[in-house]
mmCIF file of C-alpha atoms in Angstrom:
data_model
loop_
_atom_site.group_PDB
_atom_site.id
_atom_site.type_symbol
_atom_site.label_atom_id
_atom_site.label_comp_id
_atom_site.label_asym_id
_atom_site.label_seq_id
_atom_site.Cartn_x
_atom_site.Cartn_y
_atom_site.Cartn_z
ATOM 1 C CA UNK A 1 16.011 2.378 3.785
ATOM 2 C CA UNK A 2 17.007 5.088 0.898
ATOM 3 C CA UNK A 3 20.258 4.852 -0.439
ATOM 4 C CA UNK A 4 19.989 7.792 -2.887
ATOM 5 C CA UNK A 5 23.474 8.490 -3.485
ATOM 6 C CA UNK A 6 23.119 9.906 -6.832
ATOM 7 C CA UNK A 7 21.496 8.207 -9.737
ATOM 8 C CA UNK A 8 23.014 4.667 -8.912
ATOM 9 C CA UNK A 9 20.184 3.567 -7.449
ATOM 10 C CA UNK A 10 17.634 3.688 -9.805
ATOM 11 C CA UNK A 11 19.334 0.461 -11.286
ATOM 12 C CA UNK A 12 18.510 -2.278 -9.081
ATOM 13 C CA UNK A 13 16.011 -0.257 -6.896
ATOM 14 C CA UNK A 14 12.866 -1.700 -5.172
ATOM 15 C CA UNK A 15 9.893 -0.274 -3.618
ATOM 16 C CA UNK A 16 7.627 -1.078 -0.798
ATOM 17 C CA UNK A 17 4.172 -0.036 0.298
ATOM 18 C CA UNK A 18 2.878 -0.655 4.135
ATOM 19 C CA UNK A 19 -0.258 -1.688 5.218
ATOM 20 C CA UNK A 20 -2.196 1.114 6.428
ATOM 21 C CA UNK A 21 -5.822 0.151 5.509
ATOM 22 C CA UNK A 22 -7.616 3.002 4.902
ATOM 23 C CA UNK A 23 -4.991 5.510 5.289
ATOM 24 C CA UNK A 24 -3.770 3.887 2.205
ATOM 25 C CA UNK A 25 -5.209 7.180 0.392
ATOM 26 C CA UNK A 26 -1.912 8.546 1.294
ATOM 27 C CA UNK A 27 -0.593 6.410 -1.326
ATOM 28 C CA UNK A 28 -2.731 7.788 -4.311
ATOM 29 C CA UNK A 29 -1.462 11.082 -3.546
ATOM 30 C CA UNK A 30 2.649 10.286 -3.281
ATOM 31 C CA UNK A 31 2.438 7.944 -6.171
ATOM 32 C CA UNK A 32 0.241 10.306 -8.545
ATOM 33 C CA UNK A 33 3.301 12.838 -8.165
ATOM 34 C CA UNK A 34 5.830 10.289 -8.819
ATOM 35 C CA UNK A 35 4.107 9.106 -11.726
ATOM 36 C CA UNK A 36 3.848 13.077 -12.806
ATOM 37 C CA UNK A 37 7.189 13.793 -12.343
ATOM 38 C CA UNK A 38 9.468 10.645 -12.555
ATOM 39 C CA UNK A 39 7.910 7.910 -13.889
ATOM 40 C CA UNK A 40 10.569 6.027 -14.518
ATOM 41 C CA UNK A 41 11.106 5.445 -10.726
ATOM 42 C CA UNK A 42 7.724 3.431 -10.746
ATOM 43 C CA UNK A 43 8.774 1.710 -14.195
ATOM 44 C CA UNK A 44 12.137 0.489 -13.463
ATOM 45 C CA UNK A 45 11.722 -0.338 -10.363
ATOM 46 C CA UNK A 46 12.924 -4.480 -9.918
ATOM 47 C CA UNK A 47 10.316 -5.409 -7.533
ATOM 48 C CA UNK A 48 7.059 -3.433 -6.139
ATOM 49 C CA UNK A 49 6.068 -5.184 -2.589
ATOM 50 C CA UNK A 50 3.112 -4.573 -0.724
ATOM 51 C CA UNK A 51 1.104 -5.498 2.895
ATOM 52 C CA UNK A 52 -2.997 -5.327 2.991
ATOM 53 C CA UNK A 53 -4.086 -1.825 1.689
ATOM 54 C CA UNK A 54 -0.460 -1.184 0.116
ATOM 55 C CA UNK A 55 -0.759 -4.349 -1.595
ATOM 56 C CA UNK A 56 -3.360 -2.660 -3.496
ATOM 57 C CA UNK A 57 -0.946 0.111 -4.543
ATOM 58 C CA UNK A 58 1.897 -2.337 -5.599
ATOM 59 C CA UNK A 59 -0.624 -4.031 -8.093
ATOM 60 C CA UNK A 60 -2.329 -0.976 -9.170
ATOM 61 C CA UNK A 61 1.380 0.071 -10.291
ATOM 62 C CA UNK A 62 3.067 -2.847 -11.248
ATOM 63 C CA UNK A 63 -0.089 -3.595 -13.809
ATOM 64 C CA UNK A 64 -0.364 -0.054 -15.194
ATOM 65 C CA UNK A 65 -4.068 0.144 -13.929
ATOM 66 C CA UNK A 66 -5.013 4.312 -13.772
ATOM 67 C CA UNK A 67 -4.522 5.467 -10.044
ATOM 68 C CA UNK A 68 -7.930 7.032 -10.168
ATOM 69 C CA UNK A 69 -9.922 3.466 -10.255
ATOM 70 C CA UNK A 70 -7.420 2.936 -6.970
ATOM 71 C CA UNK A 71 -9.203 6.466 -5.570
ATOM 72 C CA UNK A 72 -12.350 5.425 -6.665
ATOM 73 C CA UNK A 73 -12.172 2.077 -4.304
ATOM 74 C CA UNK A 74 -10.798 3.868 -1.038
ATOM 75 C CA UNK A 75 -14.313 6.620 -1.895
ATOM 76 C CA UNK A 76 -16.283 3.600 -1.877
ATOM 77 C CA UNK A 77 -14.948 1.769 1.248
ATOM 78 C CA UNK A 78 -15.514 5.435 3.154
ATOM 79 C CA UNK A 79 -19.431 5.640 2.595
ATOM 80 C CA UNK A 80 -19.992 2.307 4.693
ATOM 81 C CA UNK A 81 -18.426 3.748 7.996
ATOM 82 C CA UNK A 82 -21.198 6.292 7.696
ATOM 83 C CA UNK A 83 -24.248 4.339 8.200
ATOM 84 C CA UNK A 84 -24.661 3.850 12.478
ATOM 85 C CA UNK A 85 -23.461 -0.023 11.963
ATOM 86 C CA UNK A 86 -20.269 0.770 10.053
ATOM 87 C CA UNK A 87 -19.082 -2.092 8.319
ATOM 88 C CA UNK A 88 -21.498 -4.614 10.116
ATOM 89 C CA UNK A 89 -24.467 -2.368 8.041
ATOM 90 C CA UNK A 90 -26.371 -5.226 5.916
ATOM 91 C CA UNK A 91 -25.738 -3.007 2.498
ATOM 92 C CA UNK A 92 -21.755 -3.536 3.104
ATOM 93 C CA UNK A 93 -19.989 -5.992 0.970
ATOM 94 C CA UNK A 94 -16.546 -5.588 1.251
ATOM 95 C CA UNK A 95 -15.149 -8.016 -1.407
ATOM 96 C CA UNK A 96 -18.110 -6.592 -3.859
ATOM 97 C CA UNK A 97 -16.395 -3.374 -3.835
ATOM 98 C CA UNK A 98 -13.217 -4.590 -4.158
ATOM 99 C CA UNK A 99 -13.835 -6.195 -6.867
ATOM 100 C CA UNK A 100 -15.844 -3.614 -8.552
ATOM 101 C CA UNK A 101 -14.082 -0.738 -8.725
ATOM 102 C CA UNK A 102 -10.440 -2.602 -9.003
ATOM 103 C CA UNK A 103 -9.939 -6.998 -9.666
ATOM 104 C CA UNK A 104 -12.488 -6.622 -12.356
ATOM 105 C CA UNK A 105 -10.176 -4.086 -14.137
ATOM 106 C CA UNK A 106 -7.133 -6.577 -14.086
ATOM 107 C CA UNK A 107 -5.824 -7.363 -17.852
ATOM 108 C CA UNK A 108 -6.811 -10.523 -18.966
ATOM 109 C CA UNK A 109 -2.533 -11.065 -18.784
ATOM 110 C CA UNK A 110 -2.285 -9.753 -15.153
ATOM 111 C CA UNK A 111 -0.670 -12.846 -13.939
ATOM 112 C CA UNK A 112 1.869 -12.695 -16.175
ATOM 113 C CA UNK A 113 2.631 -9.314 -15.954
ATOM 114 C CA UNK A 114 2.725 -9.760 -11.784
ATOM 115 C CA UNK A 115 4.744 -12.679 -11.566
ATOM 116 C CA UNK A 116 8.388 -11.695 -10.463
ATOM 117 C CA UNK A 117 7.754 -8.235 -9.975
ATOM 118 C CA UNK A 118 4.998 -8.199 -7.744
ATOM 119 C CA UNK A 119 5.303 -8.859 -3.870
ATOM 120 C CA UNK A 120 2.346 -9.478 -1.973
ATOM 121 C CA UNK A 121 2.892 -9.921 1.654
ATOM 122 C CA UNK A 122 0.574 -12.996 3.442
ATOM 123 C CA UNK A 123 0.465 -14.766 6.726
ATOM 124 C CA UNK A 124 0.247 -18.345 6.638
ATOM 125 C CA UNK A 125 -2.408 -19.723 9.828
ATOM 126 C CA UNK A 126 -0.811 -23.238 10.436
ATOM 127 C CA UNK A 127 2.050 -21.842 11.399
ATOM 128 C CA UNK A 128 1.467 -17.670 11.418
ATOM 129 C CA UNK A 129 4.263 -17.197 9.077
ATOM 130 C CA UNK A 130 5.149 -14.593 6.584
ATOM 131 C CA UNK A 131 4.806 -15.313 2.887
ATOM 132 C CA UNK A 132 5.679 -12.984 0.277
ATOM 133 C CA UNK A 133 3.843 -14.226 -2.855
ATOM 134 C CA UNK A 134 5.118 -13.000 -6.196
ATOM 135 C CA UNK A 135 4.695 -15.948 -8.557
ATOM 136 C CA UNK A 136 0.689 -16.505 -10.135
ATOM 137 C CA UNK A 137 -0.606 -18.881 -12.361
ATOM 138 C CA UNK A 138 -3.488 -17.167 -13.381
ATOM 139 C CA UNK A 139 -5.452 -14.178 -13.219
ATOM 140 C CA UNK A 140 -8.040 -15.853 -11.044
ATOM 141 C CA UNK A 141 -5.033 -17.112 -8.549
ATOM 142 C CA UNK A 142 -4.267 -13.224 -8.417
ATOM 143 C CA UNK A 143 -7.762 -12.110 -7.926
ATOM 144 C CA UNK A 144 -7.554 -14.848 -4.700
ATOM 145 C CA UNK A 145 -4.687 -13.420 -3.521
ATOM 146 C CA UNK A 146 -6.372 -9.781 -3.324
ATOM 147 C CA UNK A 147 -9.328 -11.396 -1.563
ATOM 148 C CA UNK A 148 -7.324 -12.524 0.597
ATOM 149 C CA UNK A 149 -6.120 -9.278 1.904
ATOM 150 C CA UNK A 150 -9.169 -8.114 1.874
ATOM 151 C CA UNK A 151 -10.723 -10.250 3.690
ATOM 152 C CA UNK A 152 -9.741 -12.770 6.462
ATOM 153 C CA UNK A 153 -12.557 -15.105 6.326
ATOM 154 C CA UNK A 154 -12.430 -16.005 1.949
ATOM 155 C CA UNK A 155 -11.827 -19.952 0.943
ATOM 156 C CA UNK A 156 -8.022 -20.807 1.182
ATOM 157 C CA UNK A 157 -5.810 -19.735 -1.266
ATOM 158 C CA UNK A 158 -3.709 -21.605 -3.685
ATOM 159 C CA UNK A 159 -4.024 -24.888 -0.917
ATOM 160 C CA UNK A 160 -5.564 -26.478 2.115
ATOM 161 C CA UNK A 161 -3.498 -23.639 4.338
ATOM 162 C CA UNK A 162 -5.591 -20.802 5.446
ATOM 163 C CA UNK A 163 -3.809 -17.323 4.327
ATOM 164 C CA UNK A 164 -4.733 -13.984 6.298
ATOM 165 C CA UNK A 165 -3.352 -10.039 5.687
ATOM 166 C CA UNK A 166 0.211 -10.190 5.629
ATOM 167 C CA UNK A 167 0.452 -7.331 7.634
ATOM 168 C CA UNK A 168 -0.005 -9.725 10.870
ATOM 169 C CA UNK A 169 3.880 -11.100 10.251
ATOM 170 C CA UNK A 170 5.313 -8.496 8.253
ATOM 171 C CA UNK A 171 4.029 -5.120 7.199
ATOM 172 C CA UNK A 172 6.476 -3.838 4.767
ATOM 173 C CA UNK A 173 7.928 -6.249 2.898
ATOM 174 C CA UNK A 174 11.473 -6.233 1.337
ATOM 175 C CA UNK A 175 12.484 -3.357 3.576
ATOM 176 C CA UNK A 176 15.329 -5.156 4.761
ATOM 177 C CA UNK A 177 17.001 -5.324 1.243
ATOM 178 C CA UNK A 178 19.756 -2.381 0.608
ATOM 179 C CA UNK A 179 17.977 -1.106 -2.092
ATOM 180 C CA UNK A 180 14.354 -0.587 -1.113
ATOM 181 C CA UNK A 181 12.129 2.586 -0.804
ATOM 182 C CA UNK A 182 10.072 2.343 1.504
ATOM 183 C CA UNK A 183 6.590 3.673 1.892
ATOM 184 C CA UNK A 184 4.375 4.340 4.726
ATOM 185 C CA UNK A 185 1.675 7.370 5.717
ATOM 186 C CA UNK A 186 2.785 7.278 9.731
ATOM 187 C CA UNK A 187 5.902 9.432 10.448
ATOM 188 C CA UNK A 188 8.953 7.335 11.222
ATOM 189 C CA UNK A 189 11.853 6.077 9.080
ATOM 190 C CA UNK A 190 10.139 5.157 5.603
ATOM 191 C CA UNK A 191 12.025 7.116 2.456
ATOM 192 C CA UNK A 192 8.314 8.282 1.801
ATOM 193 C CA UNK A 193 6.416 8.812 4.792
ATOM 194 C CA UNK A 194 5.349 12.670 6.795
ATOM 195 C CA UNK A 195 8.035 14.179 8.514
ATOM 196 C CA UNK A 196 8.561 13.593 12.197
ATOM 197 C CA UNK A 197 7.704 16.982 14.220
ATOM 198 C CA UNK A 198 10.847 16.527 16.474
ATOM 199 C CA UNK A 199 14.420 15.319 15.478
ATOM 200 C CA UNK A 200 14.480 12.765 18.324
ATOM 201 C CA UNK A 201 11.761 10.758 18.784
ATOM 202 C CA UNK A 202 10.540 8.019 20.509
ATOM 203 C CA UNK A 203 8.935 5.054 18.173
ATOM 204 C CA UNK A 204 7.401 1.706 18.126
ATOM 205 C CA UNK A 205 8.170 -0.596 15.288
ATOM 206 C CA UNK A 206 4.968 -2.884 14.573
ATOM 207 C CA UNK A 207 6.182 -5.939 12.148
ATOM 208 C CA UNK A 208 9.283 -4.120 10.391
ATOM 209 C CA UNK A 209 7.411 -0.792 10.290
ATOM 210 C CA UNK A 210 8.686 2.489 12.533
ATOM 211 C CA UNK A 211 5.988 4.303 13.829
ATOM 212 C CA UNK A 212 6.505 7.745 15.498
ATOM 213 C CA UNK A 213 5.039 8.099 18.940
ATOM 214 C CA UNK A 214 3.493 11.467 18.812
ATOM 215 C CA UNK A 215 -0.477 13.036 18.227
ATOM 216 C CA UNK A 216 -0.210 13.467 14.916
ATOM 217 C CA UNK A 217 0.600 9.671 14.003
ATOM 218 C CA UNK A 218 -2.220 8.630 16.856
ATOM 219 C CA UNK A 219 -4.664 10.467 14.373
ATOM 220 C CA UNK A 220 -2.752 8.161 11.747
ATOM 221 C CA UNK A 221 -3.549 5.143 13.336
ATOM 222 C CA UNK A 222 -6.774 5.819 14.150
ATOM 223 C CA UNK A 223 -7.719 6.753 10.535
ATOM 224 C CA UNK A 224 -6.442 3.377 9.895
ATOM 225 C CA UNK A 225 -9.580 1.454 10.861
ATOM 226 C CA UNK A 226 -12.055 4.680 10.928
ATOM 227 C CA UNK A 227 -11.513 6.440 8.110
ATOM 228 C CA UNK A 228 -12.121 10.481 8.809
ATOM 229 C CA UNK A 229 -14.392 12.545 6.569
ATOM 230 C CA UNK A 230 -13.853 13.491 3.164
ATOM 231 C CA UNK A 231 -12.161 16.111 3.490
ATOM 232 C CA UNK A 232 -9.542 14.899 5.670
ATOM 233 C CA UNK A 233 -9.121 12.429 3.153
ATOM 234 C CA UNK A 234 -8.544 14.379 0.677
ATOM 235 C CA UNK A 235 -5.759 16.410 2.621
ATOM 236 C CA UNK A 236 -4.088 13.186 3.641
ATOM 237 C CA UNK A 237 -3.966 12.198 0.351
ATOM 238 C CA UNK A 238 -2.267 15.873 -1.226
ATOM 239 C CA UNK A 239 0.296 15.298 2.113
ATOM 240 C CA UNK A 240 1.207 11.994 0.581
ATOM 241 C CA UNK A 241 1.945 14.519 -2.993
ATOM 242 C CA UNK A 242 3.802 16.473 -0.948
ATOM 243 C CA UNK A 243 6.112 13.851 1.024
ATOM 244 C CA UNK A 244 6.526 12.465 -2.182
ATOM 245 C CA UNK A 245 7.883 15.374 -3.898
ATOM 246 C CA UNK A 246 9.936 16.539 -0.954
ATOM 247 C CA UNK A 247 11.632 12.925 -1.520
ATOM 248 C CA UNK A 248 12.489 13.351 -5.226
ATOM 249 C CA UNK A 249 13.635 16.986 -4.172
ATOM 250 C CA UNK A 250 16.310 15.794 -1.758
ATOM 251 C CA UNK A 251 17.234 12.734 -4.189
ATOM 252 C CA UNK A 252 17.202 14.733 -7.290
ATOM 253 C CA UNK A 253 20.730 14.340 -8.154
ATOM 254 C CA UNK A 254 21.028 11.866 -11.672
ATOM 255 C CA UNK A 255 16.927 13.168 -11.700
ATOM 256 C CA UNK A 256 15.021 15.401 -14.463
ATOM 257 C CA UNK A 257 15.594 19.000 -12.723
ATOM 258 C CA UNK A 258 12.440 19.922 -13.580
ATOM 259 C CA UNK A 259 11.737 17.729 -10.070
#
């Protein structure tokens, strides 16, 4: 939850991304106008969590990687759903294009630069609990971690336990801490999320994430695991601008004015 009093909490602040899979556009678009306009939100923040497709995000910001290699990789996952088969189509490699357009751009330091700053939310099988990862030994450790929010079927990671998306046990990690901002691209109670179309709502909360209950987040959902056309995606991704600036509008006091 926000707790934007003033500038005070900039000082010990965290942030978290949910997982939205391929709604995670929305991201690209709220953090590109934080990044714009205060930076040093991103930059000081003490720890950047994130769950499947805002995992992504949280390592594409805590490593300094540009944001357009991050829009580059949500392009590439759209063309797929396009062919009659979807993702089943023989030509789809999911982890290939993962890798391609963002692990193979990690700094040779990545792990490093992660470790005790980045939170990446995983469910354990043996025992489907949550664990939220955020020390790596090495770059290839990292790169294992990604493919395993990718992709639920990859060799285990780090030991004999199987690991699946995080987003199965807990979908926005760190939320519960006084100090987090909280991301998400369905209308509900994030700090960064589209505004709810009636002041009292009915909502769901799926694994520590408020959700809505109205058309407009249905379309949400649904855009989660079929991603719409272009076009839409490029709207949902200047709505996450917007939301974005709205925030650092309404929190702007201890912020540049030129917010």
């Amino acid at each position: 939850g926000c707790c934007c009093g003033g500038g005070s909490w900039l000082s010990t602040h965290h942030i978290s991304f949910a997982g939205c899979g391929f709604m995670g556009i929305y991201y690209i678009g709220a953090t590109s106008c934080i990044l714009e306009r205060f930076p040093r939100f991103i930059q000081d923040a003490s720890k950047i969590y994130g769950a499947s497709a805002g995992a992504l995000t949280a390592a594409v910001l805590t490593l300094g990687i540009p944001l357009v290699l991050c829009k580059i990789h949500f392009w590439n996952l759209i063309n797929p759903w396009k062919h009659r088969l979807g993702p089943l189509h023989p030509s789809f490699n999911l982890l290939q294009r993962v890798q391609d357009t963002v692990l193979n751009h990690l700094p040779e330091d990545a792990h490093v630069r992660a470790s005790g700053k980045l939170g990446v939310s995983l469910t354990r099988v043996s025992d489907v609990k949550n664990v939220l990862v955020s020390e790596f030994d090495s770059r290839e450790e990292l790169i294992q971690v990604y493919f395993t929010v990718w992709h639920p079927f990859t060799q285990p990671y780090l030991s004999i336990q199987h690991y699946v998306d995080g987003a199965v046990t807990d979908n926005l990690p760190g939320y519960h801490l006084k100090q987090t901002i909280t991301f998400s691209p369905y209308a509900g109670e994030s700090d960064i999320c589209p505004q709810a179309s009636t002041l009292n709502f009915h909502k769901v909360h799926f694994n520590n994430i408020s959700i809505q209950l109205n058309s407009e987040n249905l379309y949400r959902v649904t855009s989660t695991f079929f991603p719409p056309e272009p076009e839409a995606m490029a709207e949902i991704c200047h709505n996450g601008y917007k939301d974005a600036l709205r925030f650092l509008q309404e929190n702007s006091k201890g912020i540049d004015s030129d917010c």
